[in-house]
Amino acid sequence: MTGHDSRRRRTDRTEKFGAREESGIVRCDACPILCRIKPGKLGACDRYANENGVLVRTDPLVLTQRALDAGAPMVPFAGETGDDWDGRALASDRTFITGIGSGTTYPDYKPAPFIVAAEYEGVDTVTVVSEGIFSYCGVKVKIDTDRYLGPECATIRVQGEPVGHVTTAEYGSQMLAIGGVNQLTGGTRKAGRVTCETLLALCNREAVELAIDDGSTVVTQAGRAPVVNGVEEQRMRAGCGSATVGMFAQQWHGHVDEVIVVDDHITGVLTEHQAGVCLDMPRAGIRVRGRKSTPGRYFQVANPGTGWGGTDITEPLTMIRSIDPEVAWPGMRVLLTTTTGEDSLWCILDEDRRTLLPAPIPEPVQAVVERIGENCEPSLCSVLFMAGAGGSLRAGVTENPILLTDSIKSAATRVTMGGAPVYIWPGGGITILVDVTRLPANAFGYVPTPAIVAPIEFTVPVADYEALGGHLGHAIALSEVLVETGGEADVRGWHAENPWPWKPVGQR
Ligand code: SF4
């Protein structure tokens, strides 16, 4: 066993993964590139090397371990295959073998690199472990911000190369789609390479600066706040303008005569809104710009931008189209704010009944503005890896791939990536989504085809595995994994939020 800094696994994987040629050259067949690697050299992806005529995987196999007792330290595996081993170090109640560093068999009709049998809570179970090579893959990125990132369908670029596009705006977030097979394979060689590099960095939780055509630049990193045009985003809005009016109307009542909550999509106007009607608030006679949707809800009050509420407004009073002097009254108290409470303006209507005059905001109203901010969650970037695992990868698991697909659909087989739970899309195929922050660090790799390499594990009761034509003859005991790897493995702590994969589906 080696520690986290282990660089070479010295186990001879040549029999399983490659072929020896003349002059000490080893041919790696872990992907379609089929590198011929000279002694002492690395393959094109740096993941395999020729060490004295032996093909080695340059990163160690990653095992994850959970503490059985709250607060108990992890127990290292080092030496535990020796005389002092109590036999529990690799027990299935605390150790899970991930696909990270396991290698890939290609073509996939060969059994997967590790097929591990273990008993968990009285059920004989098998986990099939591999590093999948995903040509059909990408990431869906959710950026928590109401600032304008760019028009939908706009191209996203890295190093000037197209890597994806802006998709829909969601509730307080903007969605980006990066990668995908067309982006990886359909453009120039350089565009495919840069797309692959971008995916790899995002999946491994590195920061990447994305430039959106006719929009903003966004420094994106999974689990971190986005940086939009050089400014780190702080708050994800409490709701749209209409929702914000609805949430806080009661608290404003008695302290204000009108509230306008500015929002790029739905701006709310309190006294017209049903919330104001229910509170018997008299109309204030203020008409905002934009298209009226329903009472107190306005669309398109301004252009999208990085000003107030995701609009291009920097002078908030410009959003007011008119004030009806027959309805409004001198001294009328008006609050303009945003859905995050980051911007606000308090005004009093002048004697002319047409001019709003800015004034210091009263404490009770300021408290509600601060309450809006309190209801904002921290702004984050979320990166979900999406890929198709319904192809030849299945043949490493079973002789009859459709049976694996059916088994996953019927929930008999649990799919994980680096131990992280995955969401399987309904419909055909095995289309997976996984939160990259739930995998161990640096779980992803690449090959220059170009494609992303990601760990994948299929866990299934032995009886079901046999029924789906699994390669049971290649199964080894969990305790034999270290023997297979020459005693080398990288031990990581278990992600506490992940369900334990050995548990039958439906249990945590
Ligand atoms: S690119 Fe990597 S995985 Fe593919 S053949 Fe070369 S060394 Fe092997």
mmCIF file of C-alpha atoms and ligand atoms in Angstrom, residues 28-31 33-35 37 43-45 47-48 447-448, ligand 1:
data_model
loop_
_atom_site.group_PDB
_atom_site.id
_atom_site.type_symbol
_atom_site.label_atom_id
_atom_site.label_comp_id
_atom_site.label_asym_id
_atom_site.label_seq_id
_atom_site.Cartn_x
_atom_site.Cartn_y
_atom_site.Cartn_z
ATOM 1 C CA CYS A 28 -1.528 -0.289 -24.074
ATOM 2 C CA ASP A 29 -5.008 -1.329 -25.098
ATOM 3 C CA ALA A 30 -6.921 0.538 -22.433
ATOM 4 C CA CYS A 31 -8.418 2.831 -25.069
ATOM 5 C CA ILE A 33 -5.431 5.122 -29.106
ATOM 6 C CA LEU A 34 -3.488 1.859 -28.543
ATOM 7 C CA CYS A 35 -0.262 3.599 -27.519
ATOM 8 C CA ILE A 37 4.963 2.763 -25.025
ATOM 9 C CA GLY A 43 1.306 6.740 -22.768
ATOM 10 C CA ALA A 44 -0.444 9.693 -24.402
ATOM 11 C CA CYS A 45 -2.804 10.199 -21.464
ATOM 12 C CA ARG A 47 -2.293 7.229 -17.101
ATOM 13 C CA TYR A 48 -0.224 4.238 -18.183
ATOM 14 C CA VAL A 447 -7.747 10.031 -23.251
ATOM 15 C CA PRO A 448 -6.864 11.937 -26.400
HETATM 16 S S1 SF4 B 1 -4.043 7.082 -24.392
HETATM 17 FE FE1 SF4 B 1 -3.696 6.203 -22.384
HETATM 18 S S2 SF4 B 1 -5.264 4.630 -22.151
HETATM 19 FE FE2 SF4 B 1 -5.186 5.142 -24.327
HETATM 20 S S3 SF4 B 1 -3.781 3.605 -25.152
HETATM 21 FE FE3 SF4 B 1 -2.550 5.442 -24.669
HETATM 22 S S4 SF4 B 1 -1.775 5.049 -22.591
HETATM 23 FE FE4 SF4 B 1 -3.441 3.596 -22.949
#
